[in-house]
Structure formats: C-alpha cells, structure tokens
Amino acid sequence: MSTLSGDVSNHGGSIRNVDSFSSVAELEDIDFSRLPRPRHLNVERQGSLERSLTDTQLGFSPHPPSRAENFFRALDHFDGVFSPSKRSGFTTPRSPFGPGPNPMIAEAWEALRRTLVHFRGQPVGTIAALDNSDEKLNYDQVFVRDFVPSALAFLMNGEAEIVKNFILKTLRLQSWEKKIDRFQLGEGVMPASFKVLHDPVRNTETLIADFGESAIGRVAPVDSGFWWIILLRAYTKSTGDTSLSEMPECQKGMRLILSLCLSEGFDTFPTLLCADGCSMIDRRMGVYGYPIEIQALFFMALRCALLLLKHDAEGKEFIERIVKRLHALSYHMRNYFWLDLKQLNDIYRYKTEEYSHTAVNKFNIMPDSLPEWVFDFMPVCGGYFIGNVGPSNMDFRWFCLGNCIAILSSLATQEQATKIMDLIESRWHELVGEMPLKVCYPAIEGHEWRIVTGCDPKNTRWSYHNGGSWPVLLWLLTAACIKTGRPQIARRAIELAELRLSKDGWPEYYDGKLGRFIGKQARKYQTWSIAGYLVAKMMLEDPSHLGMIALEEDKQLKSVLKRSASF
C-alpha cells in the first residue's frame, strides 16, 4: 500500500507540493472573527424564489405555513455568500426549544470530539464509532460518507479547519494508484475510508486508504466522490473561503470525479449505472442498477460542481457537459422515478410488449409485478421517488436518503417535495415509528429475502439496511423539513430520538418494525448517530445553516413534467 508523502498547500499565493508534515499547517488560517454574524430574520415573504443554476440561495416549497412555522418560513432570502457559523455546540449547549442547558447536546459534543483522528498533529476526520468491542472491523477508520454529518456539525460550530484538512487529505488519497486483483480503478475514485497507522518505534504516521479492496463485497464507493464535492461546496458556503475550491488540485479532483460519471458508453439513460453495495447500503440489497440514493447524490454533486468549477478552458468544457446532463437527468428522474397515486394507477393499467417511440410503458413493466403493500402505503396526498427503475424493473421501496437529497438538491420539484413530506406525515407509524428513521420501507423477507440478499444474516427483516431505523437520517430529515417549511415534523422526530438515543449509547441503528430494539450488531457511540443529532438540533436553532447543504430549484430545470414522444 502506498503511503502519503506529500500534500497540496496554498503558500505565498502559489500552489506547490510540500511535505505532509507541514502541508496543513502552512495553509492560510481562516479569521473567523471576520465572518458576518447571523442576520436578523425578516418575517415577511418576498415573492418568487426562482434563481439561475449558479445561484446558491435557498428556496422553499409553497406549503401553507402554520403559525408555528412562520419563523422558519422567514428564511426565503439569503443575500450573502456565507451560511454564517454560529457557535452553538460544545461551548454553549443550550436547547433551541427553551432556556437552560441541554446536557444531551453537551454529551454529544464531548463524544464527537473523542472520535477525532489526528495525522501529524492535525485533525483530519472522525472514526466511524467509539465502540469498545473486540471486533472493530473497519469502524476505527474515517469514512467519507460518515464524516459528512461530523463535518457539518463542525462547520456550524465555526470549526472549519477540521473540514479543510479532511478535504485536502482525501484529495491527496485520490491520486494514489488503485489496483484490486490486478485491475486498476478509475483515476477519479475517492476512497471509501482511510486510517492512520502509528509506528511508535520509528515515530512515524502513515495513511492507509481503502478504495473497496477491503470492503465487504469488494465494491468501490460510488458515493464518496459525490459527498466530497457536496462537502467542498458546504465548506465554501459556510466560510466564504473560495481559495480552497479554486486550488488547481481541487479543480482537478472535481474534474476527475466528473470524468468518471459523465463518461459516454452503452447506457441509454442519463442515470448512473451502479453495482450493489456502492453507497450507504453497502451490502447486497437489490439496489444494483440505478438506485435512487446514487442518482440523487449524482444530481446534487453536479449542481455543486457547477457552482465550484472555474470558468477556464477545462472548466467550461465540464460546465457544458454538466448542464446537458442535468437537464436530461432531472427530466428522467422527475418522470420515471416519481410515484404518486395517479402514477400508481397508470402503472396498474399498463399495457406490455409495446414497441416504437410511442410506447407509454417504456420500460416494459408488468402490472402484475406491483407489490400488494404499495396500494395501501400510497396516501391520497403524497408521493415519493421509488428505489430503482430499469428494464422490466421498478423497485417500489421507499428509501429515505435518496428522497431527502432529492428535496435538498431540488431534484424534486416544489410540488414533489411537498408530497414527499405529506407521505412522511401520513405514514409516520411506518417510516418513523418509535425511533427515526427507516432507511428503507418495507423490509423484504422469506423467499424474496433469500434471493435478493443472498441469505445475508445481518440484513434480516426489519434490521440493518433491510428496514432498520438509522438515527443519522435525522439531519437529512430536518434539512428537508426546513427547506419545505415543515420544521414541526423534524421537531417531532428529534423529540422521539431524544427519549432513547443517549440512554442507549448512541447506537448505529435500531431493529423492528417500530425501531424499538437496539440493532443486533449495532455499534455503540456511532459517530454519525451523534453528529446527525447535533446537526439536526443546530439547524432548528439557526435555520440559516441550511444554506450550506441545500440548493434552490433552478428555473432552467423547471420543465413541464410531460413525457416526450421519444425517450
């Protein structure tokens, strides 16, 4: 395995390679005292919120607000570059819902800080869990996807250096040669995780990265590169520091990621073809093909890259490709992945074996393949993006992460975002239960479980990825609730989590239809369970934080949802 011998640094106005002992230290320190304070909120709505593709301001769906929502609905307009940090975490642990200290927040910050990983004197990330069990597996590593809620918590608390260090270290790891069984991965692949090895004898530290060669199933992480771009935009939005994203190395890193996912091939769809296990659901769960999580992250990463890429010769070429792909991808997803009562009835009446450009049933979906549960699950007012669409295949399962990212990225139209929130409220018992939040619904069991999961003993029904409840999803739900003007939904979910999450030792996940039981193999003091809770609380306390993770709908992508004669 290669070792990290160099890094990138902005020194004296130029970019050069330096030894990694000094790379982070030589980076310009951010003067947080110069960041603007959170502005007073104007509680008057100011009209249309439509912006161009390059606008980073936030918007909300036109859901009529209740009196309890008026404060949150006042955040329709943000004028600056920043999503200003407000130090409201470890140093001042107070509840946004009332006076007095909040011991659970103080406990969470203390636990989060214990997960910090240092490389040569600099914090570079957080390990996956502080579990004290003998079998650590890879929970002692820094995962790209797992670090995102930790990074957001630190950004919201005004501690951007940790995030900057992480971005630079993972960028350096991207440049490593990546071979698995004599086969070389694409140059732009970001690692799934990395760890720091300490040699007390030689007094040295080495970074070891995993690009999928050690993962269960040996699958490379497709989502890592997307999360990296999203996090780079969050850092830039939060701090106003554009120098990081403008570094030639960061620009190249984005282009390498984009080259992988924008490459042309045999596929006739604008969605991204993926293997099972390449995302948060990192085991075989029947999500191969075009899973909603990857498509939503793909869409969001493209929009973030559009804001970050420089308009030089190389950047303009990618910007053009991104704009074309966004138009095709938004049309495809909003039409073919969207399911509501009307669309469900249309599928129920589909004709099959249609040929030519005039076919209505373009994917040759058999109406008899509709699962019985979906007819009762779909409310009159509500809808969601289904899990997968492909030739003769529709995965009607609900996946939380993909639908929340669809709202935050504005892949979902305002009408669709409202319907997703309506669905969550209507199916609260099924999707939230006693511990937020179902990663997917429903669970698969019996013969289907044996076929789809390969008899995976960890993904048994209502456990782990197969209908388990994951507290980390609280931050995504909260962000989606604020963006759609429905913060009371997030508040209700957080209050449920607070009843048990700390007492149970911040588990990784919960089992059972209602999430009543700590997961059979769940790690305690799971870092992203801790960070997800903190991010959710801080966003409710100061909704302007939403600016670093949400994008407003673009009027250029707001096409009429009308299917063309030719696909």
GROMACS .gro file of C-alpha atoms in nm, residues 18-442:
model
  425
   18VAL     CA    1   0.518   2.019   0.033
   19ASP     CA    2   0.593   1.750   0.283
   20SER     CA    3   0.278   1.637   0.459
   21PHE     CA    4   0.426   1.724   0.798
   22SER     CA    5   0.381   2.090   0.716
   23SER     CA    6   0.110   2.088   0.449
   24VAL     CA    7  -0.189   2.158   0.669
   25ALA     CA    8  -0.005   2.398   0.898
   26GLU     CA    9   0.110   2.613   0.607
   27LEU     CA   10  -0.243   2.658   0.477
   28GLU     CA   11  -0.386   3.003   0.541
   29ASP     CA   12  -0.578   3.018   0.867
   30ILE     CA   13  -0.933   3.144   0.843
   31ASP     CA   14  -1.009   3.451   1.051
   32PHE     CA   15  -1.349   3.353   1.191
   33SER     CA   16  -1.386   3.690   1.360
   34ARG     CA   17  -1.437   3.843   1.019
   35LEU     CA   18  -1.729   3.619   0.932
   36PRO     CA   19  -2.062   3.803   0.943
   37ARG     CA   20  -2.293   3.743   1.234
   38PRO     CA   21  -2.628   3.577   1.164
   39ARG     CA   22  -2.859   3.848   1.039
   40HIS     CA   23  -3.196   3.936   1.189
   41LEU     CA   24  -3.466   3.747   1.008
   42ASN     CA   25  -3.728   3.923   0.807
   43VAL     CA   26  -4.059   3.752   0.867
   44GLU     CA   27  -4.217   3.889   0.550
   45ARG     CA   28  -4.226   3.671   0.241
   46GLN     CA   29  -4.080   3.849  -0.058
   47GLY     CA   30  -4.227   3.685  -0.366
   48SER     CA   31  -4.077   3.447  -0.617
   49LEU     CA   32  -3.770   3.247  -0.521
   50GLU     CA   33  -3.663   3.121  -0.862
   51ARG     CA   34  -3.293   3.157  -0.940
   52SER     CA   35  -3.044   3.052  -1.209
   53LEU     CA   36  -2.822   2.745  -1.193
   54THR     CA   37  -2.540   2.948  -1.042
   55ASP     CA   38  -2.743   3.091  -0.753
   56THR     CA   39  -2.676   2.938  -0.411
   57GLN     CA   40  -2.970   3.095  -0.229
   58LEU     CA   41  -3.235   2.882  -0.065
   59GLY     CA   42  -3.598   2.835  -0.152
   60PHE     CA   43  -3.899   2.669  -0.001
   61SER     CA   44  -4.198   2.486  -0.135
   62PRO     CA   45  -4.524   2.679  -0.130
   63HIS     CA   46  -4.675   2.470   0.151
   64PRO     CA   47  -4.902   2.699   0.356
   65PRO     CA   48  -4.728   2.764   0.689
   66SER     CA   49  -4.892   2.730   1.025
   67ARG     CA   50  -4.831   2.988   1.296
   68ALA     CA   51  -4.561   2.764   1.442
   69GLU     CA   52  -4.383   2.763   1.106
   70ASN     CA   53  -4.374   3.134   1.039
   71PHE     CA   54  -4.031   3.183   1.189
   72PHE     CA   55  -3.877   2.915   0.971
   73ARG     CA   56  -4.063   3.026   0.662
   74ALA     CA   57  -3.900   3.368   0.701
   75LEU     CA   58  -3.573   3.231   0.561
   76ASP     CA   59  -3.668   3.259   0.196
   77HIS     CA   60  -3.388   3.501   0.105
   78PHE     CA   61  -3.018   3.481   0.183
   79ASP     CA   62  -2.817   3.761   0.023
   80GLY     CA   63  -2.455   3.683   0.110
   81VAL     CA   64  -2.201   3.424   0.015
   82PHE     CA   65  -2.194   3.278   0.363
   83SER     CA   66  -2.404   3.043   0.568
   84PRO     CA   67  -2.271   3.212   0.882
   85SER     CA   68  -2.142   2.993   1.158
   86LYS     CA   69  -2.296   3.037   1.500
   87ARG     CA   70  -2.104   2.868   1.778
   88SER     CA   71  -2.388   2.686   1.946
   89GLY     CA   72  -2.241   2.347   2.022
   90PHE     CA   73  -1.997   2.220   2.284
   91THR     CA   74  -1.923   2.557   2.441
   92THR     CA   75  -2.284   2.671   2.476
   93PRO     CA   76  -2.502   2.359   2.490
   94ARG     CA   77  -2.845   2.512   2.511
   95SER     CA   78  -3.173   2.381   2.382
   96PRO     CA   79  -3.336   2.573   2.096
   97PHE     CA   80  -3.676   2.488   2.246
   98GLY     CA   81  -3.636   2.652   2.585
   99PRO     CA   82  -3.400   2.813   2.836
  100GLY     CA   83  -3.137   2.627   3.029
  101PRO     CA   84  -2.851   2.393   2.939
  102ASN     CA   85  -2.911   2.082   2.734
  103PRO     CA   86  -2.696   1.801   2.879
  104MET     CA   87  -2.761   1.571   2.582
  105ILE     CA   88  -2.606   1.824   2.343
  106ALA     CA   89  -2.303   1.866   2.572
  107GLU     CA   90  -2.266   1.488   2.590
  108ALA     CA   91  -2.291   1.458   2.212
  109TRP     CA   92  -2.022   1.722   2.153
  110GLU     CA   93  -1.791   1.555   2.403
  111ALA     CA   94  -1.843   1.217   2.235
  112LEU     CA   95  -1.792   1.365   1.888
  113ARG     CA   96  -1.462   1.524   1.989
  114ARG     CA   97  -1.337   1.190   2.121
  115THR     CA   98  -1.373   1.045   1.770
  116LEU     CA   99  -1.132   1.295   1.612
  117VAL     CA  100  -0.840   1.142   1.424
  118HIS     CA  101  -0.510   1.332   1.402
  119PHE     CA  102  -0.242   1.293   1.137
  120ARG     CA  103   0.090   1.456   1.217
  121GLY     CA  104  -0.064   1.695   1.462
  122GLN     CA  105  -0.366   1.799   1.258
  123PRO     CA  106  -0.729   1.675   1.293
  124VAL     CA  107  -0.827   1.506   0.965
  125GLY     CA  108  -1.161   1.338   1.037
  126THR     CA  109  -1.364   1.126   1.278
  127ILE     CA  110  -1.366   0.750   1.314
  128ALA     CA  111  -1.689   0.562   1.243
  129ALA     CA  112  -1.753   0.454   1.603
  130LEU     CA  113  -1.605   0.456   1.954
  131ASP     CA  114  -1.724   0.102   2.014
  132ASN     CA  115  -1.512  -0.085   2.267
  133SER     CA  116  -1.591  -0.433   2.136
  134ASP     CA  117  -1.303  -0.659   2.040
  135GLU     CA  118  -1.413  -0.694   1.678
  136LYS     CA  119  -1.359  -0.344   1.542
  137LEU     CA  120  -1.372  -0.441   1.172
  138ASN     CA  121  -1.341  -0.106   0.990
  139TYR     CA  122  -1.525   0.107   1.246
  140ASP     CA  123  -1.192   0.257   1.355
  141GLN     CA  124  -1.149   0.420   1.014
  142VAL     CA  125  -1.252   0.759   0.877
  143PHE     CA  126  -1.526   0.709   0.617
  144VAL     CA  127  -1.600   0.978   0.362
  145ARG     CA  128  -1.979   0.938   0.383
  146ASP     CA  129  -1.975   0.900   0.762
  147PHE     CA  130  -1.772   1.217   0.809
  148VAL     CA  131  -2.027   1.440   0.630
  149PRO     CA  132  -2.258   1.499   0.931
  150SER     CA  133  -1.949   1.544   1.153
  151ALA     CA  134  -1.814   1.800   0.906
  152LEU     CA  135  -2.145   1.987   0.901
  153ALA     CA  136  -2.152   1.996   1.281
  154PHE     CA  137  -1.801   2.141   1.294
  155LEU     CA  138  -1.882   2.395   1.022
  156MET     CA  139  -2.196   2.505   1.205
  157ASN     CA  140  -1.988   2.544   1.521
  158GLY     CA  141  -1.727   2.760   1.345
  159GLU     CA  142  -1.456   2.491   1.332
  160ALA     CA  143  -1.378   2.479   0.962
  161GLU     CA  144  -1.012   2.376   0.984
  162ILE     CA  145  -1.103   2.011   1.051
  163VAL     CA  146  -1.315   2.003   0.737
  164LYS     CA  147  -1.048   2.173   0.530
  165ASN     CA  148  -0.787   1.920   0.645
  166PHE     CA  149  -1.020   1.632   0.559
  167ILE     CA  150  -1.087   1.767   0.210
  168LEU     CA  151  -0.716   1.805   0.139
  169LYS     CA  152  -0.618   1.465   0.277
  170THR     CA  153  -0.884   1.275   0.082
  171LEU     CA  154  -0.791   1.475  -0.226
  172ARG     CA  155  -0.434   1.353  -0.188
  173LEU     CA  156  -0.554   0.995  -0.145
  174GLN     CA  157  -0.750   1.023  -0.469
  175SER     CA  158  -0.421   1.049  -0.660
  176TRP     CA  159  -0.297   0.712  -0.539
  177GLU     CA  160  -0.275   0.419  -0.775
  178LYS     CA  161  -0.580   0.200  -0.711
  179LYS     CA  162  -0.549  -0.168  -0.802
  180ILE     CA  163  -0.770  -0.457  -0.698
  181ASP     CA  164  -0.671  -0.805  -0.813
  182ARG     CA  165  -0.454  -0.664  -1.094
  183PHE     CA  166  -0.738  -0.442  -1.214
  184GLN     CA  167  -0.694  -0.067  -1.194
  185LEU     CA  168  -0.979   0.160  -1.086
  186GLY     CA  169  -1.058   0.493  -1.246
  187GLU     CA  170  -0.828   0.782  -1.159
  188GLY     CA  171  -1.107   0.986  -1.002
  189VAL     CA  172  -1.229   0.728  -0.749
  190MET     CA  173  -1.232   0.865  -0.395
  191PRO     CA  174  -1.157   0.626  -0.106
  192ALA     CA  175  -1.435   0.470   0.097
  193SER     CA  176  -1.226   0.524   0.410
  194PHE     CA  177  -0.879   0.571   0.548
  195LYS     CA  178  -0.698   0.511   0.874
  196VAL     CA  179  -0.384   0.645   1.041
  197LEU     CA  180  -0.119   0.389   1.135
  198HIS     CA  181   0.115   0.489   1.416
  199ASP     CA  182   0.461   0.333   1.438
  200PRO     CA  183   0.584   0.407   1.794
  201VAL     CA  184   0.927   0.259   1.722
  202ARG     CA  185   1.004   0.476   1.420
  203ASN     CA  186   0.780   0.755   1.547
  204THR     CA  187   0.603   0.783   1.212
  205GLU     CA  188   0.243   0.807   1.094
  206THR     CA  189   0.109   0.666   0.770
  207LEU     CA  190  -0.226   0.695   0.596
  208ILE     CA  191  -0.381   0.375   0.463
  209ALA     CA  192  -0.676   0.410   0.226
  210ASP     CA  193  -0.946   0.162   0.126
  211PHE     CA  194  -1.089   0.202  -0.224
  212GLY     CA  195  -1.305  -0.108  -0.200
  213GLU     CA  196  -1.033  -0.372  -0.195
  214SER     CA  197  -1.103  -0.445   0.173
  215ALA     CA  198  -1.476  -0.373   0.175
  216ILE     CA  199  -1.740  -0.642   0.221
  217GLY     CA  200  -1.822  -0.746  -0.134
  218ARG     CA  201  -1.513  -0.565  -0.273
  219VAL     CA  202  -1.721  -0.281  -0.420
  220ALA     CA  203  -1.575   0.064  -0.481
  221PRO     CA  204  -1.774   0.352  -0.327
  222VAL     CA  205  -1.958   0.546  -0.595
  223ASP     CA  206  -2.097   0.794  -0.342
  224SER     CA  207  -1.764   0.906  -0.189
  225GLY     CA  208  -1.678   1.135  -0.479
  226PHE     CA  209  -2.024   1.292  -0.474
  227TRP     CA  210  -2.011   1.353  -0.099
  228TRP     CA  211  -1.665   1.508  -0.139
  229ILE     CA  212  -1.793   1.764  -0.391
  230ILE     CA  213  -2.101   1.836  -0.178
  231LEU     CA  214  -1.880   1.885   0.128
  232LEU     CA  215  -1.643   2.117  -0.062
  233ARG     CA  216  -1.940   2.335  -0.153
  234ALA     CA  217  -2.066   2.324   0.209
  235TYR     CA  218  -1.725   2.442   0.332
  236THR     CA  219  -1.715   2.723   0.074
  237LYS     CA  220  -2.071   2.830   0.151
  238SER     CA  221  -2.017   2.821   0.528
  239THR     CA  222  -1.686   3.008   0.541
  240GLY     CA  223  -1.690   3.223   0.229
  241ASP     CA  224  -1.338   3.093   0.164
  242THR     CA  225  -1.322   3.027  -0.211
  243SER     CA  226  -0.945   2.975  -0.215
  244LEU     CA  227  -0.979   2.606  -0.130
  245SER     CA  228  -1.217   2.516  -0.412
  246GLU     CA  229  -1.016   2.731  -0.655
  247MET     CA  230  -0.691   2.546  -0.590
  248PRO     CA  231  -0.576   2.369  -0.908
  249GLU     CA  232  -0.567   2.040  -0.716
  250CYS     CA  233  -0.930   2.074  -0.603
  251GLN     CA  234  -1.039   2.175  -0.952
  252LYS     CA  235  -0.860   1.870  -1.093
  253GLY     CA  236  -1.011   1.645  -0.827
  254MET     CA  237  -1.361   1.756  -0.925
  255ARG     CA  238  -1.290   1.707  -1.294
  256LEU     CA  239  -1.160   1.355  -1.233
  257ILE     CA  240  -1.477   1.261  -1.043
  258LEU     CA  241  -1.693   1.416  -1.314
  259SER     CA  242  -1.497   1.237  -1.589
  260LEU     CA  243  -1.593   0.904  -1.432
  261CYS     CA  244  -1.965   0.972  -1.402
  262LEU     CA  245  -2.013   1.175  -1.721
  263SER     CA  246  -1.835   0.931  -1.948
  264GLU     CA  247  -2.024   0.808  -2.251
  265GLY     CA  248  -2.089   0.441  -2.309
  266PHE     CA  249  -2.362   0.195  -2.396
  267ASP     CA  250  -2.619   0.327  -2.148
  268THR     CA  251  -2.928   0.491  -2.297
  269PHE     CA  252  -3.030   0.654  -1.968
  270PRO     CA  253  -2.888   0.973  -1.811
  271THR     CA  254  -2.886   0.798  -1.472
  272LEU     CA  255  -2.569   0.634  -1.338
  273LEU     CA  256  -2.534   0.256  -1.361
  274CYS     CA  257  -2.409   0.114  -1.030
  275ALA     CA  258  -2.333  -0.212  -0.856
  276ASP     CA  259  -2.495  -0.330  -0.533
  277GLY     CA  260  -2.322  -0.209  -0.217
  278CYS     CA  261  -2.164   0.110  -0.357
  279SER     CA  262  -2.339   0.356  -0.122
  280MET     CA  263  -2.470   0.381   0.235
  281ILE     CA  264  -2.638   0.045   0.176
  282ASP     CA  265  -2.303  -0.127   0.134
  283ARG     CA  266  -2.429  -0.484   0.119
  284ARG     CA  267  -2.636  -0.679  -0.129
  285MET     CA  268  -2.989  -0.541  -0.102
  286GLY     CA  269  -3.118  -0.548  -0.459
  287VAL     CA  270  -3.023  -0.185  -0.529
  288TYR     CA  271  -2.798  -0.253  -0.828
  289GLY     CA  272  -2.879  -0.072  -1.149
  290TYR     CA  273  -2.996   0.284  -1.093
  291PRO     CA  274  -3.055   0.326  -0.716
  292ILE     CA  275  -3.230   0.645  -0.608
  293GLU     CA  276  -2.960   0.732  -0.349
  294ILE     CA  277  -2.685   0.744  -0.610
  295GLN     CA  278  -2.896   0.931  -0.866
  296ALA     CA  279  -2.995   1.199  -0.613
  297LEU     CA  280  -2.635   1.239  -0.494
  298PHE     CA  281  -2.519   1.247  -0.856
  299PHE     CA  282  -2.764   1.526  -0.931
  300MET     CA  283  -2.663   1.724  -0.622
  301ALA     CA  284  -2.290   1.682  -0.689
  302LEU     CA  285  -2.337   1.804  -1.047
  303ARG     CA  286  -2.514   2.116  -0.924
  304CYS     CA  287  -2.248   2.180  -0.660
  305ALA     CA  288  -1.969   2.130  -0.916
  306LEU     CA  289  -2.141   2.380  -1.143
  307LEU     CA  290  -2.103   2.638  -0.866
  308LEU     CA  291  -1.742   2.549  -0.787
  309LEU     CA  292  -1.577   2.492  -1.124
  310LYS     CA  293  -1.370   2.779  -1.258
  311HIS     CA  294  -1.470   2.919  -1.595
  312ASP     CA  295  -1.134   2.846  -1.757
  313ALA     CA  296  -1.083   2.631  -2.066
  314GLU     CA  297  -1.104   2.298  -1.881
  315GLY     CA  298  -1.382   2.411  -1.651
  316LYS     CA  299  -1.605   2.541  -1.930
  317GLU     CA  300  -1.593   2.206  -2.107
  318PHE     CA  301  -1.722   2.029  -1.795
  319ILE     CA  302  -1.978   2.301  -1.725
  320GLU     CA  303  -2.133   2.244  -2.067
  321ARG     CA  304  -2.145   1.869  -2.009
  322ILE     CA  305  -2.296   1.916  -1.664
  323VAL     CA  306  -2.574   2.146  -1.788
  324LYS     CA  307  -2.672   1.897  -2.059
  325ARG     CA  308  -2.670   1.607  -1.814
  326LEU     CA  309  -2.871   1.796  -1.553
  327HIS     CA  310  -3.149   1.867  -1.798
  328ALA     CA  311  -3.167   1.503  -1.908
  329LEU     CA  312  -3.131   1.367  -1.554
  330SER     CA  313  -3.393   1.595  -1.398
  331TYR     CA  314  -3.643   1.508  -1.672
  332HIS     CA  315  -3.576   1.135  -1.638
  333MET     CA  316  -3.596   1.126  -1.258
  334ARG     CA  317  -3.899   1.352  -1.222
  335ASN     CA  318  -4.092   1.145  -1.474
  336TYR     CA  319  -3.983   0.783  -1.442
  337PHE     CA  320  -3.878   0.758  -1.076
  338TRP     CA  321  -4.170   0.953  -0.935
  339LEU     CA  322  -4.466   0.768  -0.787
  340ASP     CA  323  -4.793   0.907  -0.656
  341LEU     CA  324  -5.149   0.779  -0.663
  342LYS     CA  325  -5.208   0.889  -1.021
  343GLN     CA  326  -4.886   0.734  -1.145
  344LEU     CA  327  -4.956   0.416  -0.949
  345ASN     CA  328  -5.294   0.386  -1.119
  346ASP     CA  329  -5.131   0.440  -1.459
  347ILE     CA  330  -4.884   0.158  -1.394
  348TYR     CA  331  -5.169  -0.063  -1.275
  349ARG     CA  332  -5.328  -0.019  -1.620
  350TYR     CA  333  -5.009  -0.051  -1.826
  351LYS     CA  334  -5.008  -0.246  -2.149
  352THR     CA  335  -4.699  -0.459  -2.208
  353GLU     CA  336  -4.483  -0.555  -2.507
  354GLU     CA  337  -4.515  -0.207  -2.654
  355TYR     CA  338  -4.273  -0.116  -2.929
  356SER     CA  339  -4.174   0.211  -3.103
  357HIS     CA  340  -4.131   0.567  -2.980
  358THR     CA  341  -4.499   0.600  -2.893
  359ALA     CA  342  -4.483   0.338  -2.615
  360VAL     CA  343  -4.628   0.451  -2.283
  361ASN     CA  344  -4.481   0.163  -2.084
  362LYS     CA  345  -4.125   0.247  -2.190
  363PHE     CA  346  -3.953   0.002  -1.954
  364ASN     CA  347  -4.196  -0.285  -2.018
  365ILE     CA  348  -4.310  -0.303  -1.656
  366MET     CA  349  -4.552  -0.586  -1.584
  367PRO     CA  350  -4.856  -0.461  -1.385
  368ASP     CA  351  -4.862  -0.793  -1.201
  369SER     CA  352  -4.521  -0.704  -1.053
  370LEU     CA  353  -4.681  -0.431  -0.841
  371PRO     CA  354  -4.643  -0.541  -0.475
  372GLU     CA  355  -4.961  -0.555  -0.270
  373TRP     CA  356  -4.826  -0.332   0.008
  374VAL     CA  357  -4.779  -0.030  -0.219
  375PHE     CA  358  -5.154   0.013  -0.278
  376ASP     CA  359  -5.216   0.066   0.094
  377PHE     CA  360  -4.892   0.255   0.154
  378MET     CA  361  -4.957   0.528  -0.102
  379PRO     CA  362  -5.170   0.806   0.053
  380VAL     CA  363  -5.418   1.013  -0.146
  381CYS     CA  364  -5.198   1.321  -0.097
  382GLY     CA  365  -4.837   1.218  -0.115
  383GLY     CA  366  -4.568   1.064  -0.330
  384TYR     CA  367  -4.201   0.970  -0.341
  385PHE     CA  368  -3.912   0.874  -0.565
  386ILE     CA  369  -3.903   0.495  -0.587
  387GLY     CA  370  -3.587   0.299  -0.529
  388ASN     CA  371  -3.494   0.193  -0.879
  389VAL     CA  372  -3.611   0.187  -1.241
  390GLY     CA  373  -3.472  -0.023  -1.522
  391PRO     CA  374  -3.574  -0.266  -1.796
  392SER     CA  375  -3.877  -0.460  -1.664
  393ASN     CA  376  -3.791  -0.345  -1.315
  394MET     CA  377  -3.941  -0.098  -1.071
  395ASP     CA  378  -3.830  -0.113  -0.709
  396PHE     CA  379  -4.123   0.044  -0.527
  397ARG     CA  380  -3.948   0.059  -0.190
  398TRP     CA  381  -3.914   0.392  -0.010
  399PHE     CA  382  -3.552   0.499   0.053
  400CYS     CA  383  -3.507   0.786   0.296
  401LEU     CA  384  -3.166   0.922   0.197
  402GLY     CA  385  -3.246   0.943  -0.174
  403ASN     CA  386  -3.575   1.125  -0.116
  404CYS     CA  387  -3.424   1.373   0.131
  405ILE     CA  388  -3.134   1.450  -0.102
  406ALA     CA  389  -3.385   1.492  -0.385
  407ILE     CA  390  -3.551   1.767  -0.179
  408LEU     CA  391  -3.226   1.936  -0.072
  409SER     CA  392  -3.081   1.937  -0.424
  410SER     CA  393  -3.414   2.045  -0.579
  411LEU     CA  394  -3.417   1.734  -0.793
  412ALA     CA  395  -3.771   1.717  -0.656
  413THR     CA  396  -3.991   1.999  -0.777
  414GLN     CA  397  -4.160   2.206  -0.508
  415GLU     CA  398  -4.482   2.011  -0.564
  416GLN     CA  399  -4.298   1.679  -0.537
  417ALA     CA  400  -4.109   1.792  -0.225
  418THR     CA  401  -4.440   1.882  -0.061
  419LYS     CA  402  -4.581   1.541  -0.148
  420ILE     CA  403  -4.277   1.363  -0.001
  421MET     CA  404  -4.333   1.546   0.327
  422ASP     CA  405  -4.706   1.465   0.309
  423LEU     CA  406  -4.615   1.098   0.271
  424ILE     CA  407  -4.388   1.107   0.578
  425GLU     CA  408  -4.664   1.264   0.786
  426SER     CA  409  -4.929   1.023   0.653
  427ARG     CA  410  -4.708   0.716   0.709
  428TRP     CA  411  -4.541   0.829   1.030
  429HIS     CA  412  -4.606   0.496   1.204
  430GLU     CA  413  -4.432   0.302   0.927
  431LEU     CA  414  -4.142   0.535   0.845
  432VAL     CA  415  -4.064   0.684   1.187
  433GLY     CA  416  -4.228   0.466   1.450
  434GLU     CA  417  -4.055   0.493   1.787
  435MET     CA  418  -3.705   0.572   1.660
  436PRO     CA  419  -3.635   0.777   1.347
  437LEU     CA  420  -3.581   0.688   1.070
  438LYS     CA  421  -3.637   0.390   0.836
  439VAL     CA  422  -3.353   0.364   0.588
  440CYS     CA  423  -3.597   0.186   0.355
  441TYR     CA  424  -3.951   0.056   0.367
  442PRO     CA  425  -4.077  -0.211   0.369
   0.00000   0.00000   0.00000
